[in-house]
Amino acid sequence: MQVKKQLTLRAGTFLILFLFTSDKANTEFIIKSVNLFIQPRNEVQRGTNVSLICQAEVSQSPGSNPNYEYIFYKDYEMLLTEKTTATHWFYSIPDARVFHSGKYECAVVIGHQNKKSGSTDLTVKGLLTPVLSVDQQRLKEGDNVTAVCTAEGEMGSLMFSFRDGPVELYRKSTNTQKVEQKLAFEHKRMRTVNMFCYYSISLGSKIEISNNSNVIDIDIQELGITPEINVMPSANVIEGDLLTFSCNVDMTYQKNSELRISLVHGHTTLGLNMGQKTYNMSAKANDSGQYECIASLGAIHKSSSVNITVNQLFSVPALSIHPPEVFEGEHFDITCHTDIIASVRIQREDIKYFIYKEKTLVISNYRYSNTARNVTNGKYMCVAKANGIIKESSNVLFRAKVLVSQPEIRVDAPPVIVDKHFWIHCHSQNGSLPIIYTLKRNNITVNRTEVSNPHEKARFIAMISAPSDISSYFCEAENNGKISVKMSQRLNETVIVPVGKPLFTVIPIPGNIEEGEDVTLICGIPKGSPPINFSFYGNSHTPINTTTVQSNSSSFVLSAVSRQKSGNYYCEAFNLANKLSKSDIISIEVGVNNKESVWSEKPPDISDEGILQLPNEGDVEYTEVVHSQPLDPTRIPLRKGTDTVYSELQTQGSPDHINHQGLLEYAELNYDLPAPVD
């Protein structure tokens, strides 16, 4: 038991010692700062020995000796890492070059601590002057020269450039100190090339350029293979003439098997191996232009040229149609002619003409005549021939115009309503545009319009005051003057006459109505096209009855009326014209039925002939004179004729014609009677 306690005690002591030692190791030093110095200075000349010194300021416990790790950076890229116990370290750049210019930094790492210095710029001035060398200084056109540009001792990525004065000959980037390149001078003619080179190096956003190298003069001798071009009989000919071309070069090169001579016109090669033969062609008008003889030896090409002018034997024919506009059934002529001929070669009668329609021969003549119709429509062209020269005219489209057909006349949105504007359309199914449309009313011109677009329509605004007026309209169409005028049928459309103001009648007479009696309401109109919709209204505009009839009046019976039926009554009427018309209001008073009439009985001394005996003033009484007739619900409402007499209009016959006939009349002898309705 005692041994076990001793082991436990020792283990605990070791743990405490370990923890104390570990904590001491983490706290025995602190990196306070890191600085980078450049010796001898930050800006030096090429070839200077440069040292970069990284120095760390560290706070440490007495007796401690930490390990330092130094890391050097150039332009944020790591250059070197070194572990040591020294408090500073060097990075050496012997014989510095421009390549070494840049931003430098260093860092110090001790254990888990890491600290970096600020960045410091190093600038190295001065690039080496390159040296140019060539393998030969005299050469013939097409030969190559090997040129070498050297920048001995320079480092980094260098861009070399070879130049002939302001002209760059070659450029190449390399990480070596020199560039070697073969250069050719195919386009130099008996001249000296002043060649030199230089190089450049990129330093971030800056580019440093060296001085120019030495200049080497290279003499180039031209190859004498420029051909001579000849043309017979001359460079100015007429269509149909025979042209002969030949190409010749200096005899020194003529027998060279590698020499190639070609005859070229524009982008077309006409002849090869022209050194041994000629090229013949019959001249045409479109053969005018530049002709070249091109001699080729290796990569060298030499040429000479001549301009050929080919004059027309005769001009391109022109096809014309007369007259320019032809209607079907009219006569037309097609002619083919040429304006220019070379009278030194031909006469006008030497030219033969042929007229074609849709590539089919119509006539072997310069003139073609016919009557225009559908089968003569198409594309025409003509051909002229003389001395083997053939020329074609351009195509001309012939299409006979179509005379206008009889126009159709209609209303845009039927039916037509009297005294309301409406649109009339006129249209011909056939006829070449433009077409002139004329709207007439009883042979009097109302308006004219010209239609030039297939999607355009002839439209006229009109108005009638009576149904019979609708047939007075018709239209005319023309597209070739008066001889082409076509007339439409007369306009035939449904016409709606709006309803007139209704005449409202009440039977028995208002003011003479007793409880229990039947009251007949009659609503009639002086005009209006059926069907007619009649509506009757009572007190507070309450609808009583609505009906639709084919006549110009309607009635409604109020059976066994009571005093509660007293009030204002009226009627309304409308038809397809959608114009609502309202009658005047009639006031109805329903009296108590006490078997005593508000009208006095006829005195016994009054004869049966209905003679009215006027009383003396003060003895007022009412006498009714009635001409009895059967009740007819189609009668027109009572209207006020004078201050004292009411008359009724009755419609007989059609709704448009109303005859006036007295139906019922009475004398107003007492002002206590209900007032008549206006």
XYZ file of C-alpha atoms in Angstrom:
678
model
C 0.000 0.000 0.000
C 2.823 2.451 0.786
C 4.605 1.707 -2.498
C 1.425 2.434 -4.402
C 1.066 5.808 -2.666
C 4.653 6.743 -3.544
C 4.036 5.929 -7.230
C 0.942 8.049 -7.282
C 2.798 10.952 -5.668
C 5.641 10.801 -8.202
C 3.207 10.730 -11.118
C 1.479 13.829 -9.814
C 4.782 15.635 -9.339
C 5.795 14.831 -12.948
C 2.511 16.194 -14.303
C 2.892 19.453 -12.414
C 6.488 19.807 -13.636
C 5.451 19.113 -17.249
C 2.702 21.691 -17.166
C 5.057 24.272 -15.649
C 7.765 23.574 -18.228
C 5.280 23.716 -21.202
C 3.859 27.028 -20.059
C 7.373 28.424 -19.694
C 8.264 27.365 -23.245
C 5.313 29.370 -24.647
C 6.135 32.507 -22.697
C 9.947 32.720 -22.842
C 9.979 34.898 -26.080
C 7.863 37.457 -28.020
C 8.494 38.680 -31.621
C 8.160 42.427 -31.292
C 9.070 43.515 -34.829
C 10.648 42.388 -38.119
C 12.513 44.786 -40.437
C 14.031 44.361 -43.904
C 17.056 46.449 -44.992
C 18.642 46.682 -48.458
C 22.391 47.224 -48.740
C 24.028 49.278 -50.114
C 20.743 51.143 -50.986
C 17.334 50.697 -52.530
C 18.356 51.987 -55.991
C 21.518 50.624 -57.568
C 23.147 50.288 -60.956
C 23.387 47.048 -62.905
C 26.251 44.828 -61.614
C 26.037 45.985 -57.971
C 26.181 43.338 -55.240
C 22.994 43.722 -53.193
C 22.198 42.280 -49.730
C 18.773 42.030 -48.147
C 18.980 41.857 -44.308
C 16.023 40.537 -42.333
C 16.289 41.483 -38.645
C 13.930 40.404 -35.864
C 13.490 42.127 -32.507
C 12.567 39.415 -30.009
C 11.853 39.635 -26.254
C 12.995 36.418 -24.551
C 13.671 34.945 -21.141
C 17.244 34.852 -19.872
C 19.061 31.755 -21.016
C 16.559 30.905 -23.753
C 17.868 30.364 -27.273
C 14.932 30.069 -29.746
C 15.196 28.794 -33.332
C 14.410 31.400 -36.009
C 12.957 30.623 -39.438
C 13.562 33.419 -42.009
C 11.481 33.620 -45.203
C 12.273 36.094 -48.044
C 9.677 37.202 -50.668
C 9.920 39.017 -54.028
C 6.730 40.455 -55.506
C 4.793 38.355 -52.974
C 6.403 35.131 -54.197
C 8.666 33.160 -51.792
C 12.378 33.278 -52.673
C 14.177 31.591 -49.757
C 13.566 30.031 -46.345
C 16.325 29.476 -43.753
C 16.315 28.164 -40.139
C 18.939 29.460 -37.679
C 19.421 30.724 -34.143
C 20.733 34.082 -35.419
C 18.642 37.183 -34.789
C 19.107 38.339 -38.406
C 19.739 36.777 -41.813
C 20.990 37.806 -45.265
C 19.716 37.240 -48.814
C 22.456 38.138 -51.331
C 22.018 39.266 -54.974
C 25.448 39.337 -56.595
C 25.860 41.302 -59.866
C 22.293 42.623 -59.736
C 20.296 43.005 -62.949
C 17.161 44.900 -63.832
C 15.381 41.586 -63.493
C 16.007 41.774 -59.702
C 13.971 44.966 -59.361
C 10.764 44.563 -57.362
C 9.075 44.562 -53.951
C 10.837 42.553 -51.231
C 9.596 41.350 -47.828
C 10.728 38.968 -45.131
C 9.041 37.054 -42.317
C 10.264 35.485 -39.044
C 8.722 32.357 -37.546
C 9.475 31.211 -33.970
C 7.361 28.310 -32.781
C 3.795 29.294 -33.410
C 4.581 32.998 -33.732
C 4.897 34.577 -37.163
C 5.587 38.208 -38.046
C 6.226 39.880 -41.400
C 8.173 42.991 -42.325
C 6.866 45.803 -44.466
C 7.600 45.744 -48.236
C 10.731 47.480 -49.568
C 11.387 48.387 -53.222
C 14.637 47.497 -54.957
C 15.377 49.283 -58.239
C 18.217 48.146 -60.478
C 19.056 50.597 -63.261
C 20.614 49.897 -66.620
C 20.052 47.209 -69.261
C 22.910 45.762 -71.291
C 23.149 46.930 -74.884
C 22.438 43.893 -77.106
C 24.774 42.741 -79.870
C 23.504 41.884 -83.405
C 25.260 39.494 -85.769
C 24.316 37.999 -89.215
C 25.719 35.171 -91.330
C 25.843 37.228 -94.579
C 25.476 40.826 -95.651
C 24.971 40.394 -99.411
C 22.118 38.250 -100.707
C 19.653 37.937 -103.520
C 15.978 38.716 -103.276
C 14.300 35.717 -101.667
C 17.423 34.488 -99.840
C 17.415 34.097 -96.048
C 19.806 35.707 -93.585
C 20.390 34.294 -90.081
C 20.353 37.064 -87.474
C 21.361 36.683 -83.797
C 20.556 39.236 -81.074
C 22.410 38.687 -77.760
C 21.996 40.337 -74.324
C 24.890 38.700 -72.464
C 24.275 38.323 -68.727
C 20.676 39.534 -68.680
C 18.131 37.524 -66.736
C 14.362 37.041 -66.750
C 11.801 36.932 -69.560
C 13.128 39.064 -72.428
C 11.287 40.238 -75.551
C 13.685 40.591 -78.525
C 12.792 42.640 -81.597
C 14.575 42.829 -85.001
C 13.951 45.956 -87.054
C 14.748 47.607 -90.358
C 14.455 51.229 -89.381
C 10.793 51.782 -88.380
C 9.729 48.393 -89.803
C 9.678 45.428 -87.430
C 11.061 42.262 -89.041
C 10.584 39.771 -86.211
C 9.731 39.546 -82.497
C 10.171 36.738 -79.967
C 9.944 36.278 -76.165
C 12.486 34.039 -74.408
C 14.048 33.307 -71.009
C 17.505 32.997 -72.566
C 20.043 35.714 -73.310
C 19.754 35.594 -77.107
C 17.448 34.937 -80.087
C 18.464 33.465 -83.439
C 16.141 33.751 -86.476
C 16.217 33.315 -90.265
C 14.823 36.381 -92.038
C 13.694 36.608 -95.692
C 13.443 39.748 -97.853
C 11.111 38.858 -100.730
C 9.843 42.379 -101.362
C 13.122 44.329 -101.302
C 14.364 45.683 -104.606
C 18.015 46.670 -104.945
C 18.258 48.322 -101.569
C 20.104 48.098 -98.286
C 18.459 46.840 -95.105
C 19.640 48.682 -91.966
C 19.084 45.982 -89.378
C 19.356 46.367 -85.586
C 17.771 44.769 -82.527
C 16.788 45.573 -78.945
C 15.014 43.840 -76.069
C 12.608 44.717 -73.267
C 11.729 43.335 -69.862
C 8.420 43.659 -68.000
C 8.535 44.795 -64.371
C 4.950 44.607 -63.178
C 3.181 47.579 -64.701
C 6.443 48.993 -66.151
C 8.414 47.909 -69.204
C 12.147 48.627 -69.416
C 13.620 48.860 -72.930
C 17.282 48.433 -73.762
C 19.336 50.596 -76.089
C 19.460 49.634 -79.777
C 22.158 47.203 -80.816
C 24.768 47.837 -83.438
C 23.398 48.395 -86.991
C 24.312 45.946 -89.805
C 23.742 46.923 -93.446
C 22.495 44.083 -95.668
C 22.503 44.581 -99.433
C 19.716 42.804 -101.370
C 19.942 42.207 -105.114
C 16.615 42.029 -106.983
C 15.764 39.006 -109.143
C 15.335 40.037 -112.769
C 12.219 37.987 -113.486
C 9.759 40.844 -114.011
C 7.765 39.818 -117.114
C 6.895 41.960 -120.088
C 3.280 41.788 -121.250
C 2.247 42.324 -124.863
C -1.245 42.427 -126.411
C -2.230 42.364 -130.091
C -3.677 44.078 -132.073
C -3.957 46.821 -129.390
C -5.232 47.555 -125.925
C -8.290 49.324 -127.403
C -10.550 46.977 -129.397
C -14.215 46.352 -130.340
C -16.362 43.423 -129.296
C -15.644 40.419 -131.453
C -11.992 41.376 -132.168
C -9.352 38.710 -131.487
C -6.956 39.532 -128.612
C -3.534 37.834 -128.288
C -1.496 38.051 -125.051
C 2.168 37.092 -124.521
C 4.448 37.232 -121.446
C 8.285 37.332 -121.622
C 11.094 37.471 -119.006
C 14.872 37.971 -119.120
C 16.483 35.082 -121.011
C 18.793 34.520 -118.039
C 15.828 33.110 -116.122
C 13.606 32.043 -119.057
C 15.060 28.503 -119.076
C 14.852 28.074 -115.300
C 12.603 25.054 -114.741
C 11.266 26.532 -111.494
C 10.054 29.722 -113.181
C 6.256 29.933 -113.589
C 4.531 32.591 -115.720
C 0.728 33.107 -115.573
C -1.781 35.425 -117.263
C -4.405 36.707 -114.796
C -7.534 38.874 -115.241
C -9.026 39.966 -111.920
C -9.328 36.788 -109.831
C -9.288 34.487 -112.859
C -6.152 32.757 -114.160
C -6.449 32.675 -117.951
C -3.215 30.923 -118.887
C -0.297 29.001 -117.340
C 3.269 28.481 -118.661
C 2.963 31.692 -120.607
C 6.732 31.670 -121.196
C 6.269 29.119 -123.968
C 2.901 30.145 -125.482
C 0.359 32.924 -126.135
C -3.246 33.322 -125.030
C -6.026 34.175 -127.539
C -9.582 35.353 -126.820
C -12.523 36.972 -128.621
C -13.131 40.308 -126.924
C -16.441 40.990 -125.191
C -17.712 44.164 -123.574
C -17.243 42.800 -120.030
C -13.629 41.810 -120.816
C -12.422 45.362 -120.221
C -10.014 45.764 -117.301
C -6.491 44.983 -116.099
C -4.550 41.951 -117.337
C -1.375 40.791 -115.530
C 1.579 38.606 -116.368
C 2.899 37.158 -113.095
C 6.312 35.445 -112.902
C 7.016 33.279 -109.840
C 10.350 31.829 -108.721
C 10.189 30.242 -105.292
C 8.586 32.734 -102.957
C 9.323 35.685 -105.275
C 6.549 37.030 -107.507
C 6.962 39.749 -110.142
C 4.239 41.157 -112.354
C 3.449 43.653 -115.064
C 0.013 44.651 -116.370
C -1.892 46.308 -119.185
C -5.394 47.847 -119.244
C -7.661 46.595 -122.018
C -10.655 48.612 -123.244
C -13.293 46.678 -125.175
C -15.776 48.954 -126.939
C -19.327 47.782 -127.636
C -20.171 46.412 -131.076
C -23.710 47.396 -130.134
C -25.288 48.369 -126.858
C -27.371 46.057 -124.682
C -30.886 46.014 -126.159
C -33.744 47.650 -124.312
C -37.295 46.332 -124.359
C -40.152 48.818 -124.055
C -43.944 48.466 -123.915
C -46.348 51.088 -125.300
C -48.540 52.403 -123.841
C -47.063 51.830 -120.384
C -50.522 51.088 -118.883
C -52.898 48.869 -120.829
C -56.331 47.605 -119.854
C -57.650 44.252 -120.994
C -59.036 44.562 -124.515
C -56.695 47.416 -125.478
C -53.894 47.225 -128.043
C -50.201 47.258 -126.999
C -46.785 47.160 -128.750
C -43.470 45.705 -127.545
C -40.288 46.968 -129.214
C -36.612 45.993 -128.894
C -33.860 48.413 -129.852
C -30.186 49.291 -129.331
C -28.943 52.863 -128.989
C -25.255 52.445 -129.879
C -23.508 50.550 -132.682
C -19.886 50.478 -133.867
C -20.488 51.697 -137.398
C -16.927 50.767 -138.406
C -17.894 47.111 -137.968
C -21.667 46.783 -138.595
C -24.805 48.602 -139.718
C -28.144 48.645 -137.875
C -29.697 46.181 -140.302
C -26.982 43.662 -139.366
C -28.523 43.260 -135.908
C -31.149 40.535 -135.557
C -33.782 40.757 -132.785
C -35.813 38.093 -130.995
C -38.615 38.744 -128.475
C -39.363 36.162 -125.754
C -42.151 35.741 -123.220
C -41.308 33.619 -120.192
C -38.240 32.286 -122.124
C -40.440 31.198 -125.050
C -39.835 32.804 -128.455
C -42.753 35.032 -129.423
C -41.427 36.614 -132.630
C -38.142 36.935 -134.550
C -38.473 40.639 -134.993
C -37.834 43.856 -133.152
C -41.581 44.524 -132.748
C -44.503 42.564 -131.328
C -48.166 43.691 -131.197
C -51.215 42.141 -129.528
C -54.462 42.820 -127.658
C -54.101 42.766 -123.906
C -55.767 39.899 -122.063
C -54.903 37.447 -119.351
C -52.801 35.163 -121.592
C -50.576 38.066 -122.697
C -49.476 38.786 -119.131
C -45.921 37.755 -118.204
C -42.223 38.665 -118.357
C -40.869 39.779 -121.720
C -37.246 40.143 -122.832
C -35.425 40.468 -126.139
C -32.145 39.241 -127.638
C -29.935 41.065 -130.166
C -27.312 39.217 -132.292
C -24.572 40.438 -134.653
C -21.119 39.077 -135.655
C -21.352 36.320 -133.080
C -22.106 38.752 -130.255
C -25.320 38.011 -128.347
C -26.858 40.420 -125.820
C -30.022 40.170 -123.771
C -32.266 42.894 -122.411
C -33.541 42.862 -118.858
C -36.952 41.342 -118.146
C -39.988 43.616 -118.258
C -43.185 42.496 -116.559
C -46.338 43.125 -118.559
C -49.660 42.859 -116.763
C -52.817 44.221 -118.354
C -54.951 46.232 -115.985
C -58.425 44.889 -115.252
C -61.434 47.143 -115.767
C -63.461 47.710 -112.632
C -66.479 45.465 -112.103
C -69.946 46.569 -111.026
C -69.630 47.787 -107.452
C -71.676 46.453 -104.576
C -73.329 48.897 -102.205
C -74.254 48.068 -98.635
C -74.705 49.606 -95.217
C -71.920 49.140 -92.677
C -74.121 48.240 -89.699
C -77.793 47.752 -90.641
C -80.558 48.564 -90.000
C -80.685 52.211 -91.045
C -82.424 54.577 -88.629
C -84.211 57.650 -89.942
C -82.491 60.966 -89.103
C -79.384 59.161 -87.868
C -76.026 59.023 -89.664
C -74.904 55.694 -91.100
C -71.985 54.418 -93.244
C -72.312 53.223 -96.825
C -69.692 50.882 -98.300
C -68.927 50.616 -102.022
C -66.682 47.825 -103.317
C -65.861 46.187 -106.669
C -64.674 42.591 -106.591
C -62.468 43.085 -109.685
C -60.511 45.993 -111.036
C -56.935 47.272 -111.025
C -56.142 49.977 -108.520
C -56.535 52.873 -108.122
C -60.338 52.863 -108.265
C -62.438 56.007 -107.842
C -65.754 55.463 -106.046
C -68.576 58.038 -106.182
C -71.636 58.028 -103.929
C -74.714 59.521 -105.575
C -78.209 60.374 -104.367
C -80.779 60.747 -107.099
C -77.938 61.274 -109.608
C -76.412 64.027 -107.494
C -72.837 63.422 -106.370
C -72.594 63.261 -102.585
C -68.897 62.394 -102.246
C -65.928 60.807 -104.052
C -62.918 58.844 -102.827
C -59.943 57.075 -104.440
C -58.824 53.635 -103.240
C -55.148 52.856 -103.957
C -54.430 50.172 -101.370
C -55.843 46.612 -101.524
C -56.752 46.833 -97.839
C -58.452 50.209 -98.206
C -62.241 50.518 -98.484
C -64.535 53.189 -99.920
C -66.808 54.419 -97.141
C -69.286 57.297 -97.134
C -71.429 58.810 -94.378
C -75.104 59.461 -95.130
C -78.493 60.183 -93.494
C -82.122 59.854 -94.576
C -85.282 61.571 -93.320
C -87.792 59.043 -94.660
C -87.665 55.287 -95.387
C -88.190 55.875 -99.072
C -84.925 57.870 -99.212
C -82.796 54.725 -98.798
C -83.249 53.667 -102.419
C -82.091 57.052 -103.678
C -78.475 56.086 -102.965
C -76.184 54.223 -105.369
C -72.461 54.317 -106.143
C -70.234 54.341 -109.198
C -66.733 52.910 -109.695
C -64.157 53.756 -112.362
C -60.454 53.090 -112.972
C -59.981 54.138 -116.604
C -61.859 57.367 -116.996
C -65.530 57.790 -117.827
C -65.574 54.848 -120.253
C -64.945 52.473 -117.350
C -67.735 53.734 -115.053
C -69.838 50.961 -113.518
C -72.955 51.693 -111.445
C -74.181 49.660 -108.500
C -77.745 48.655 -107.710
C -79.714 51.111 -105.627
C -79.245 50.739 -101.901
C -81.773 48.367 -100.354
C -81.634 48.058 -96.572
C -84.104 47.801 -93.725
C -85.080 51.264 -92.437
C -86.331 51.892 -88.927
C -88.511 54.950 -88.213
C -88.065 56.011 -84.575
C -91.284 56.237 -82.601
C -92.987 59.642 -82.318
C -94.285 61.061 -79.068
C -97.050 58.765 -77.759
C -100.656 60.039 -77.484
C -102.087 58.800 -74.187
C -105.911 58.389 -73.860
C -108.020 57.393 -70.854
C -111.599 56.095 -71.228
C -113.920 57.057 -69.518
C -112.944 60.662 -69.404
C -110.648 61.502 -66.459
C -112.733 63.126 -63.748
C -115.790 61.068 -64.650
C -114.557 57.756 -63.304
C -116.295 56.038 -60.408
C -115.268 53.136 -58.254
C -115.967 49.762 -59.779
C -115.749 50.954 -63.356
C -113.278 49.580 -65.909
C -110.780 52.137 -67.171
C -109.139 51.673 -70.559
C -105.645 53.121 -71.122
C -104.721 53.645 -74.771
C -101.190 54.471 -76.029
C -100.673 55.342 -79.682
C -97.841 56.808 -81.742
C -98.065 59.011 -84.826
C -95.071 57.229 -86.436
C -92.637 54.397 -85.834
C -91.615 51.103 -87.412
C -92.984 47.955 -85.770
C -92.569 46.014 -83.666
C -93.420 48.644 -81.031
C -92.919 48.146 -77.333
C -95.595 49.940 -75.227
C -95.361 50.373 -71.460
C -98.025 51.856 -69.123
C -97.147 53.478 -65.806
C -99.231 54.511 -62.796
C -98.600 56.209 -59.476
C -94.949 56.736 -58.545
C -93.913 55.588 -62.014
C -94.991 52.041 -61.203
C -95.044 49.783 -64.297
C -98.561 48.528 -65.015
C -98.187 46.665 -68.278
C -95.662 46.151 -71.084
C -96.412 44.637 -74.477
C -94.914 44.445 -77.964
C -97.211 44.769 -80.970
C -96.988 45.101 -84.716
C -99.408 48.076 -84.777
C -98.992 51.713 -83.814
C -101.128 51.556 -80.668
C -101.880 49.385 -77.683
C -104.359 49.434 -74.794
C -104.673 48.088 -71.303
C -107.805 47.822 -69.113
C -107.838 48.604 -65.404
C -110.746 46.496 -64.123
C -113.093 47.685 -61.360
C -110.930 50.556 -60.247
C -110.914 51.780 -56.689
C -110.173 55.219 -55.291
C -106.609 53.996 -54.556
C -106.062 53.906 -58.335
C -106.294 57.688 -58.491
C -103.087 59.353 -59.606
C -100.914 60.271 -62.577
C -100.707 57.910 -65.547
C -98.591 57.922 -68.713
C -97.147 55.557 -71.319
C -93.836 55.010 -73.119
C -92.992 53.565 -76.525
C -89.812 52.474 -78.302
C -88.718 50.246 -81.190
C -85.501 48.975 -82.834
C -84.297 52.570 -83.158
C -83.713 52.370 -79.392
C -85.218 55.801 -78.875
C -87.554 55.850 -75.865
C -90.462 58.308 -76.138
C -92.763 59.292 -73.281
C -96.352 60.616 -73.414
C -97.796 63.490 -71.427
C -99.114 62.673 -67.945
C -102.882 62.378 -67.352
C -104.262 62.706 -63.835
C -107.075 60.254 -62.986
C -109.454 60.809 -60.018
C -111.671 57.907 -59.079
C -114.884 59.121 -57.376
C -117.315 57.440 -54.970
C -120.122 55.551 -56.692
C -123.298 57.081 -55.087
C -125.329 56.557 -58.200
C -125.288 60.300 -58.748
C -123.334 61.450 -61.699
C -121.203 64.478 -61.544
C -123.069 65.307 -64.709
C -126.721 66.500 -64.427
C -129.484 64.645 -66.117
C -130.965 66.206 -69.129
C -133.933 68.435 -68.151
C -137.270 67.181 -69.329
C -137.712 70.199 -71.542
C -134.550 69.426 -73.502
C -135.209 67.808 -76.800
C -133.665 64.476 -77.831
C -131.537 66.171 -80.430
C -129.069 67.029 -77.726
C -129.673 70.809 -77.649
C -127.686 72.372 -74.833
C -129.745 74.781 -72.708
C -127.419 77.290 -71.051
C -128.544 78.260 -67.515
C -128.689 81.704 -66.125
C -125.708 82.935 -64.193
C -125.944 81.639 -60.660
C -127.884 78.514 -61.673
C -124.858 76.524 -62.770
C -125.425 73.006 -64.000
C -123.514 70.551 -66.236
C -124.940 69.176 -69.409
C -123.193 66.363 -71.303
C -123.620 65.895 -75.002
C -122.372 62.469 -76.078
C -122.122 61.115 -79.593
C -122.000 57.497 -78.702
C -119.627 55.176 -80.606
C -118.273 51.705 -79.743
C -115.103 51.603 -77.637
C -112.049 50.873 -79.758
C -108.749 50.225 -77.867
C -106.731 51.143 -80.958
C -107.917 54.719 -80.846
C -105.402 57.483 -80.214
C -105.408 59.187 -76.796
C -107.440 62.325 -76.262
C -105.580 65.516 -76.955
C -106.468 69.048 -76.033
C -107.950 70.792 -79.045
C -108.957 74.168 -77.580
C -109.398 75.584 -74.109
C -112.737 73.859 -73.751
C -112.811 70.976 -76.213
C -110.906 67.626 -76.227
C -110.521 65.674 -79.450
C -109.206 62.210 -80.204
C -107.127 61.099 -83.208
C -107.707 57.701 -84.645
C -105.164 55.911 -86.827
C -106.512 54.184 -89.839
C -104.461 52.271 -92.336
C -100.677 52.037 -91.949
C -98.831 53.429 -88.894
C -97.212 56.056 -91.068
C -100.496 57.647 -92.101
C -102.867 58.970 -89.448
C -106.367 60.357 -90.174
C -107.890 62.610 -87.572
C -111.517 61.909 -86.644
C -113.428 63.271 -83.730
C -114.418 60.490 -81.399
C -115.589 62.188 -78.250
C -116.040 65.765 -77.274
C -117.551 67.618 -74.384
C -118.022 71.185 -73.221
C -116.303 72.344 -70.105
C -118.982 74.341 -68.361
C -117.683 74.360 -64.803
C -114.117 75.195 -63.816
C -114.321 72.696 -60.927
C -113.758 69.854 -63.427
C -110.277 68.312 -63.612
C -107.955 70.275 -65.821
C -107.368 68.780 -69.298
C -104.048 67.119 -69.978
C -101.664 68.800 -72.402
